[in-house]
PDB file of C-alpha atoms and ligand atoms in Angstrom:
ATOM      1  CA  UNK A  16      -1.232  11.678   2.916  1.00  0.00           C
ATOM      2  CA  UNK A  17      -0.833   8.011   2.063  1.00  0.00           C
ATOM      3  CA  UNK A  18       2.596   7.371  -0.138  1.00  0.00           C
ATOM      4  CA  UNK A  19       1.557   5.626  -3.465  1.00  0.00           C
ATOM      5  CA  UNK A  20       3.822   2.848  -4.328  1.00  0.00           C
ATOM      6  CA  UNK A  21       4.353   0.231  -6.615  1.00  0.00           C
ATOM      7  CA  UNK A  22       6.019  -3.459  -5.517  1.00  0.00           C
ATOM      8  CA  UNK A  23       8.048  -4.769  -8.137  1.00  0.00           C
ATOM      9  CA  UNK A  24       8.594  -8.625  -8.110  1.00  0.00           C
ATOM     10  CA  UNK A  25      10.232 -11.100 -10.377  1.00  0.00           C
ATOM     11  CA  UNK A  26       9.404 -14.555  -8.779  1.00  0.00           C
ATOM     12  CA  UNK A  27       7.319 -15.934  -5.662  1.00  0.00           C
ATOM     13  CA  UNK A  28       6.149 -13.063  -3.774  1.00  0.00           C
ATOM     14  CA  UNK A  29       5.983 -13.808  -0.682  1.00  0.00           C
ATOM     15  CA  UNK A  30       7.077 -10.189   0.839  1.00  0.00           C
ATOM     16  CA  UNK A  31       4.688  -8.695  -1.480  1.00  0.00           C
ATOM     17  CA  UNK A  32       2.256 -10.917   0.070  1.00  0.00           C
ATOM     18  CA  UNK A  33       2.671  -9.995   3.388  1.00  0.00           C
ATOM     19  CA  UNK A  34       2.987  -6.218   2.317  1.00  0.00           C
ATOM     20  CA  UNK A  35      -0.088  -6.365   0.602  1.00  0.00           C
ATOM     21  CA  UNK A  36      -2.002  -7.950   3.278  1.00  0.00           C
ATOM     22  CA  UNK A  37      -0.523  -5.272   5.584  1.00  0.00           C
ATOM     23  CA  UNK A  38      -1.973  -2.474   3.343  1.00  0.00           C
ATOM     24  CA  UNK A  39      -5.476  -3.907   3.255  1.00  0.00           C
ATOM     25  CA  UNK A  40      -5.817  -4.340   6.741  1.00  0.00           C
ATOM     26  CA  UNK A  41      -3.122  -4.433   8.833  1.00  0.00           C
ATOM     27  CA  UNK A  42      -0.087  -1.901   9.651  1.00  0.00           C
ATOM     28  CA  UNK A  43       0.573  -0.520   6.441  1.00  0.00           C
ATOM     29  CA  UNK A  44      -3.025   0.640   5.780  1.00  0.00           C
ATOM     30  CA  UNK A  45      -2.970   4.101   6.625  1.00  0.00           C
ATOM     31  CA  UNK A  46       0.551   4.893   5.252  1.00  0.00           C
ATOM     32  CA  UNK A  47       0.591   3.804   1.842  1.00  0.00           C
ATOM     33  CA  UNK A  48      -1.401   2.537  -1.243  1.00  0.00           C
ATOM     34  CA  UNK A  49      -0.492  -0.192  -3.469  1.00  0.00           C
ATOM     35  CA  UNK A  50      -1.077   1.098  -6.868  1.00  0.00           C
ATOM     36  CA  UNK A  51       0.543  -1.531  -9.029  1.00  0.00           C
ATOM     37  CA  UNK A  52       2.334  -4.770  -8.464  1.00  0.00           C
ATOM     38  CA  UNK A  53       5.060  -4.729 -11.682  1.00  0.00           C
ATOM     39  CA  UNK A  54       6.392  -7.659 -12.719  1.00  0.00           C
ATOM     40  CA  UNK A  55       9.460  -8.260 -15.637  1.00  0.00           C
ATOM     41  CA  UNK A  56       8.826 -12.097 -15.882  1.00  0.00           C
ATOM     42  CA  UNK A  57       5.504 -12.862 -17.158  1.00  0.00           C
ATOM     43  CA  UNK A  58       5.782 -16.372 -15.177  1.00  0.00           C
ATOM     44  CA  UNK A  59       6.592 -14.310 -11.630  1.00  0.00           C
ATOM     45  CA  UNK A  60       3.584 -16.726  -8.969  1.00  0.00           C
ATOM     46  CA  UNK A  61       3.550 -13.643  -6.921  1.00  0.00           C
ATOM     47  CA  UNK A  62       1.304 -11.628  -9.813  1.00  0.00           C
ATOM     48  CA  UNK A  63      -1.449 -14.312  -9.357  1.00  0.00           C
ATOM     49  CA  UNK A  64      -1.149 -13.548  -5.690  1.00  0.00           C
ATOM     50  CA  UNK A  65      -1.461  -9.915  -6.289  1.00  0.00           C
ATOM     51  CA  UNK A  66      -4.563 -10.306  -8.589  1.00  0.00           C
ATOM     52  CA  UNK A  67      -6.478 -12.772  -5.906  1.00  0.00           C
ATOM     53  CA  UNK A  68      -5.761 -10.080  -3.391  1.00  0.00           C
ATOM     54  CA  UNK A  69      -7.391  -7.768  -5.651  1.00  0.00           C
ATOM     55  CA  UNK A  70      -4.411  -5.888  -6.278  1.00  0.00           C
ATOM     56  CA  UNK A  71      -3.988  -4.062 -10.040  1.00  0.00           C
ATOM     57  CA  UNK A  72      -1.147  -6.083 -11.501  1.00  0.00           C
ATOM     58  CA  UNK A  73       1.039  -5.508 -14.796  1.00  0.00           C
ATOM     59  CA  UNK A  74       3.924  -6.874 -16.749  1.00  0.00           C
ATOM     60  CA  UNK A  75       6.462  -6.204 -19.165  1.00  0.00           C
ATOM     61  CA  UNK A  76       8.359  -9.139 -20.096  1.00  0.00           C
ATOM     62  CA  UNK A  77      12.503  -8.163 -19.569  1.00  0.00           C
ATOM     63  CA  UNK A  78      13.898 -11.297 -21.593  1.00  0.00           C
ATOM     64  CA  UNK A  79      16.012 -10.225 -24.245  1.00  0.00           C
ATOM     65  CA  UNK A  80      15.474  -6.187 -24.103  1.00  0.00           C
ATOM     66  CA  UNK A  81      18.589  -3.810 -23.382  1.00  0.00           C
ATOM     67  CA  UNK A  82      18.604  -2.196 -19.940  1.00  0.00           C
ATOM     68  CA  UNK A  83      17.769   1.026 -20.823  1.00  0.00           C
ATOM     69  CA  UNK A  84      15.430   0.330 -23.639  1.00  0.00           C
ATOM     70  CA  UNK A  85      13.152  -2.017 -20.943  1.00  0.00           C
ATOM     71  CA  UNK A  86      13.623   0.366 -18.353  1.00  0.00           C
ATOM     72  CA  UNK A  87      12.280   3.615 -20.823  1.00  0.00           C
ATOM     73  CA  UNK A  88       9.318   1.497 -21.374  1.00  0.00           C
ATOM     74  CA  UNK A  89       8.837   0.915 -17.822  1.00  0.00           C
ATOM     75  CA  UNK A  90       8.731   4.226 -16.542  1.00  0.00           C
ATOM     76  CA  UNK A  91       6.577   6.028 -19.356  1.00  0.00           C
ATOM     77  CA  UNK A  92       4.159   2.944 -18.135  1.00  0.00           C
ATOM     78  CA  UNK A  93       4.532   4.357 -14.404  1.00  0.00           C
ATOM     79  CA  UNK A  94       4.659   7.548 -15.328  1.00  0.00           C
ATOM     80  CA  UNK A  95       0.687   8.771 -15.133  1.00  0.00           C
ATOM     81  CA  UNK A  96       0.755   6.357 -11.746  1.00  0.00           C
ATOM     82  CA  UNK A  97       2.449   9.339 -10.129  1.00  0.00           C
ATOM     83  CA  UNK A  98       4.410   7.378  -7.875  1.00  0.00           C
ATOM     84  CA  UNK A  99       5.760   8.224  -4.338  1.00  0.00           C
ATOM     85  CA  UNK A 100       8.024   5.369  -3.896  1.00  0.00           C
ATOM     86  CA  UNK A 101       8.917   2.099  -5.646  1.00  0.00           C
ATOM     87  CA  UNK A 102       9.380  -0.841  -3.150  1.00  0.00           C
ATOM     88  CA  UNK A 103      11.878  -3.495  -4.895  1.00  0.00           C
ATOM     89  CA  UNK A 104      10.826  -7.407  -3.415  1.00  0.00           C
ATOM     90  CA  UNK A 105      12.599  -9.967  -5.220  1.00  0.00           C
ATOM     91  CA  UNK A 106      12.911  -7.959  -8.706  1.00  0.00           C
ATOM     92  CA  UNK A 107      15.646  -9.566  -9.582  1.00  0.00           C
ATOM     93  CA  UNK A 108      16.583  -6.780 -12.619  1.00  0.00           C
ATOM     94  CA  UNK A 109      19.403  -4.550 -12.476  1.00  0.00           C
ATOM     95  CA  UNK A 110      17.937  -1.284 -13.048  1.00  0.00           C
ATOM     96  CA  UNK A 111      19.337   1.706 -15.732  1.00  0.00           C
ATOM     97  CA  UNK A 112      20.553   5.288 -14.189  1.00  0.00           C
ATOM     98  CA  UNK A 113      17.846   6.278 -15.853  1.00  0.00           C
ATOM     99  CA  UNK A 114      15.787   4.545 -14.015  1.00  0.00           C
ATOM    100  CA  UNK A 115      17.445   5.210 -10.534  1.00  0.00           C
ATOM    101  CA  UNK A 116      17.573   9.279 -11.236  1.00  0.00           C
ATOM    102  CA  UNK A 117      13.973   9.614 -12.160  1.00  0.00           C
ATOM    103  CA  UNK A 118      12.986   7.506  -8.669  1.00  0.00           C
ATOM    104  CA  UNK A 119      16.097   8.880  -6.810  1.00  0.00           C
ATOM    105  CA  UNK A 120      16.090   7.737  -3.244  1.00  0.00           C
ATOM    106  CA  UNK A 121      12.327   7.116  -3.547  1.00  0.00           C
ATOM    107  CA  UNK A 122      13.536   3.438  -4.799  1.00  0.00           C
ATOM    108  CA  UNK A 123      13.702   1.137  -1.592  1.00  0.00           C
ATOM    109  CA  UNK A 124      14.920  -3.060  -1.282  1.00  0.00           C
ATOM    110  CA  UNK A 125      15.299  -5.868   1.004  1.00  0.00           C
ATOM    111  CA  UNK A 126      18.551  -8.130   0.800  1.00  0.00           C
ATOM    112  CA  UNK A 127      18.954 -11.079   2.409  1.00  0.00           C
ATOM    113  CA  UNK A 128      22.630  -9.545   3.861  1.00  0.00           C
ATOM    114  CA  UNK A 129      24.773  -7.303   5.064  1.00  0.00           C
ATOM    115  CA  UNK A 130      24.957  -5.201   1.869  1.00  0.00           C
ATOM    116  CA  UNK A 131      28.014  -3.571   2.995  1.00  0.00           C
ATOM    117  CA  UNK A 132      29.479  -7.235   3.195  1.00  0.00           C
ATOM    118  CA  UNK A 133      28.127  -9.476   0.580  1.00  0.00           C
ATOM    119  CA  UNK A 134      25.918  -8.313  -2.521  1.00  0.00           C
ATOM    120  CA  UNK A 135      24.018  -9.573  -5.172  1.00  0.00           C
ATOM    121  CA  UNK A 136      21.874 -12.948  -5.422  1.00  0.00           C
ATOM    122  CA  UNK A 137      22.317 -15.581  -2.824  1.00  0.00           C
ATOM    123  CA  UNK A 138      22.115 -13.841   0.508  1.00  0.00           C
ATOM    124  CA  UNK A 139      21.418 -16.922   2.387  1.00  0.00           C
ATOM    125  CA  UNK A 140      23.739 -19.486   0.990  1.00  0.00           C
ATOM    126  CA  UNK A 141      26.786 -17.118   1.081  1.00  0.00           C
ATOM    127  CA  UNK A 142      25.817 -16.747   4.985  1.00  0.00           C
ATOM    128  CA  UNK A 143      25.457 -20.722   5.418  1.00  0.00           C
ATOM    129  CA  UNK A 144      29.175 -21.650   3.720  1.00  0.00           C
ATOM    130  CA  UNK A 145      30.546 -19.389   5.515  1.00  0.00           C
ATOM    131  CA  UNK A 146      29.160 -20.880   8.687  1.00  0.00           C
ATOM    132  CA  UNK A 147      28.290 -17.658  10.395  1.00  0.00           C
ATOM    133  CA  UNK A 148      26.916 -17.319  13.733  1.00  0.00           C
ATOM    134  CA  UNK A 149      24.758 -14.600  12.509  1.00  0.00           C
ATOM    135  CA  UNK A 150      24.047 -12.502   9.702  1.00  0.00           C
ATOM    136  CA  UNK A 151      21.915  -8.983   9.062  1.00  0.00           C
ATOM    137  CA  UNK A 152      18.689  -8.741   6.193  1.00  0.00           C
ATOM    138  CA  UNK A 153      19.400  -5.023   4.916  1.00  0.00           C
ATOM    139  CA  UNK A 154      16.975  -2.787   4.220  1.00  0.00           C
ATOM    140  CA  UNK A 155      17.838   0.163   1.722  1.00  0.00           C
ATOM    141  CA  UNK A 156      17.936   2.690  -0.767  1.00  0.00           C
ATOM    142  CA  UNK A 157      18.772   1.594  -4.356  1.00  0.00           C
ATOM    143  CA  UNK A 158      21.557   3.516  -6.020  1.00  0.00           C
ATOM    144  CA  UNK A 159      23.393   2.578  -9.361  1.00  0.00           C
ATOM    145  CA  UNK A 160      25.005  -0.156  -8.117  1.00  0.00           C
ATOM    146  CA  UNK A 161      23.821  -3.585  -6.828  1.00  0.00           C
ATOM    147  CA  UNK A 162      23.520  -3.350  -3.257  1.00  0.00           C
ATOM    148  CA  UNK A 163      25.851  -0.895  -2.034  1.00  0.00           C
ATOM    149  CA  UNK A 164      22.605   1.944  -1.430  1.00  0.00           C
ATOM    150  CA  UNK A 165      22.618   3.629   1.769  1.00  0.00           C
ATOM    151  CA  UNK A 166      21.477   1.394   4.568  1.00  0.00           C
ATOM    152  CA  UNK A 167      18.240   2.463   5.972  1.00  0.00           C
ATOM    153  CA  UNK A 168      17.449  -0.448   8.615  1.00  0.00           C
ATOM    154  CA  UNK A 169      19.436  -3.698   9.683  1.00  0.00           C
ATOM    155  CA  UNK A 170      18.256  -6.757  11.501  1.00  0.00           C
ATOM    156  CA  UNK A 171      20.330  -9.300  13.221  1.00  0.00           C
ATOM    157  CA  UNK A 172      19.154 -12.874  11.870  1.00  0.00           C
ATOM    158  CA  UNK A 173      20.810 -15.676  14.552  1.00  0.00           C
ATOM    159  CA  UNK A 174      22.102 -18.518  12.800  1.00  0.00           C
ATOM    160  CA  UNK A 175      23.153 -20.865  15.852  1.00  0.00           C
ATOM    161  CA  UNK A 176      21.727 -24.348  15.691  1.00  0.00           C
ATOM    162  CA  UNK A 177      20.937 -23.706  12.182  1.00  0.00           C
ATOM    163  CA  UNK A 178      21.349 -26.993  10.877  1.00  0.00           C
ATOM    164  CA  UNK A 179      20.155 -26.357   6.466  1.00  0.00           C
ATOM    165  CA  UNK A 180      20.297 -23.642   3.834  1.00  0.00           C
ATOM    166  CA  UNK A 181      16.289 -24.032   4.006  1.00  0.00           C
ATOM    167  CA  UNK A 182      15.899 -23.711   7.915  1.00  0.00           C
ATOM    168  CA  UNK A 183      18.169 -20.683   7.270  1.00  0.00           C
ATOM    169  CA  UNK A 184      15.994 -19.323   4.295  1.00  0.00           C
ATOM    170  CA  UNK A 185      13.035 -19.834   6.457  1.00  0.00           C
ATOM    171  CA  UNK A 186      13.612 -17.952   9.280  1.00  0.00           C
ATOM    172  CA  UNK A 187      15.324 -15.453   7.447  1.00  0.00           C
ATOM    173  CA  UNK A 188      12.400 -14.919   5.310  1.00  0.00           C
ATOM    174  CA  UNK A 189       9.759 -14.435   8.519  1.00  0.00           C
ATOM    175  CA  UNK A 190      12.237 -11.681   9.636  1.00  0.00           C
ATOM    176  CA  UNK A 191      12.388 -10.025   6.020  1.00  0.00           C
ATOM    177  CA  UNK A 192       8.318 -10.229   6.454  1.00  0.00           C
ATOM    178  CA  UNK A 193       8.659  -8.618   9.892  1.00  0.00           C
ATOM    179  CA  UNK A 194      11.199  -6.403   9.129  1.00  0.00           C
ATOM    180  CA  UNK A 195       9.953  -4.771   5.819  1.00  0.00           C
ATOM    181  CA  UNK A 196       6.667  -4.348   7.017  1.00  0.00           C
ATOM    182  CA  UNK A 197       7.809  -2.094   9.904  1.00  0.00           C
ATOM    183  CA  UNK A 198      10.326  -0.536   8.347  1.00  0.00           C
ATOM    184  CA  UNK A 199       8.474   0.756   5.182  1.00  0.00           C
ATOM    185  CA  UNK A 200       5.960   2.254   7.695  1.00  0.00           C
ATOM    186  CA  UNK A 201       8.568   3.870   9.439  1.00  0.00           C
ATOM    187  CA  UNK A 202      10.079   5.595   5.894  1.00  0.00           C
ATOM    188  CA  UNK A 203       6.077   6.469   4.624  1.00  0.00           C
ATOM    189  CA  UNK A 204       5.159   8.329   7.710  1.00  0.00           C
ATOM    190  CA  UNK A 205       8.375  10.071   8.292  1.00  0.00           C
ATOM    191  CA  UNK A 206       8.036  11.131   5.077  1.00  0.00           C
ATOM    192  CA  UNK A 207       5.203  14.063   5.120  1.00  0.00           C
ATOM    193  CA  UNK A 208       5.864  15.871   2.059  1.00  0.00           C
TER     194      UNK A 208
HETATM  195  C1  GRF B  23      14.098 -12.213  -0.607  1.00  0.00           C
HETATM  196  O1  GRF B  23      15.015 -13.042   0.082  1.00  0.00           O
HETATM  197  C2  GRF B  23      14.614 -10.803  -0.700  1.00  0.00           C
HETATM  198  O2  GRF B  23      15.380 -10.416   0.393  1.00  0.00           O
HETATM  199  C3  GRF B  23      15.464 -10.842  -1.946  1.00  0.00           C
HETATM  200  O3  GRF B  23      14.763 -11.692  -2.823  1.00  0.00           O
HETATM  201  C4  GRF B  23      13.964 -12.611  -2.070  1.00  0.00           C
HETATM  202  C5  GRF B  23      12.568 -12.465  -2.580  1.00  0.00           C
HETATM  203  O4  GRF B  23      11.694 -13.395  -2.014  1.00  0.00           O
HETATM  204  N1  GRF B  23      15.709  -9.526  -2.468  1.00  0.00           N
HETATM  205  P1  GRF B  23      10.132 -13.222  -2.205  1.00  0.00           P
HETATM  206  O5  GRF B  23       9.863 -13.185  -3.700  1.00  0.00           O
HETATM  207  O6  GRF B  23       9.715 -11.978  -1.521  1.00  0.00           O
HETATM  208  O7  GRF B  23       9.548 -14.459  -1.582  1.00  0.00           O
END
């Protein structure tokens, strides 16, 4: 049976993109089904992106709405989706215990780190000041806190003869596109229940 997710997305999109092009023909196709792209910022490029792909798309602006009250809303709207799994790409939203207990471990993200070393926004940059040779894009569960969920997958991104933030950002981002790809695959048909 194919999982039915949901991508959630607060800016540009671009893993959705390649996750959604994976699911209408490419390696994602017979594991899952994309049965909403959710966005909190109304503004987010990557639900135009969605919507030209032909993807159903929704949003519920987050701007000025307490945690819990935003995230109530969000999953009475998910609710009659009847969701398998909720795959996080750039939603950049804290979410409520609430929200984490009613998708427990069926909530999955990429960050641009080693989780168990740096978390929270600015993957990237932290790795570039601190002039590492290499650093890892993490792929896993969400829990109550902000990157600390178990680890499900880790990739080694080289960073020798990196010479920018962007030429860092770059190739980091073609191996979070690789990497999320193959690993969501990986979690969808393991999981036959
Ligand atoms: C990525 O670097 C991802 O790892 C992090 O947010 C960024 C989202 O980029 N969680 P995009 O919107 O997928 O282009």
């Amino acid at each position: 049976m194919k999982k039915r997710i949901a991508i959630f997305i607060s800016g540009r999109g671009s893993n959705m993109e390649v996750l959604l092009r994976q699911v209408r023909e490419g390696l994602l196709r017979d594991s899952c089904s994309v049965e909403l792209v959710f966005s909190n910022c109304p503004a987010a490029p990557g639900l135009k992106i969605a919507e030209d792909l032909g993807f159903l798309t929704s949003c519920i602006p987050s701007a000025g709405k307490k945690r819990e009250d935003f995230d109530k809303k969000v999953l009475e709207f998910l609710q009659p989706l009847n969701l398998d799994y909720i795959v996080l790409a750039g939603y950049m939203r804290i979410l409520s215990p609430l929200f984490i207990q009613a998708y427990a471990r069926r909530i999955i993200n990429i960050h641009p780190a080693d989780s168990r070393v740096f978390q929270g926004v600015g993957g990237y940059a932290w790795a570039f000041e601190q002039g590492l040779q290499k650093t890892y894009i993490t792929v896993h569960y969400v829990d109550e806190g902000v990157d600390t969920g178990d680890i499900i997958a880790q990739r080694e991104l080289d960073m020798r003869g990196i010479k920018s933030l962007q030429e860092l950002e770059e190739k980091g981002l073609a191996l979070e596109h690789e990497m999320y790809v193959e690993v969501l695959k990986e979690i969808f048909e393991k999981d036959r229940v």
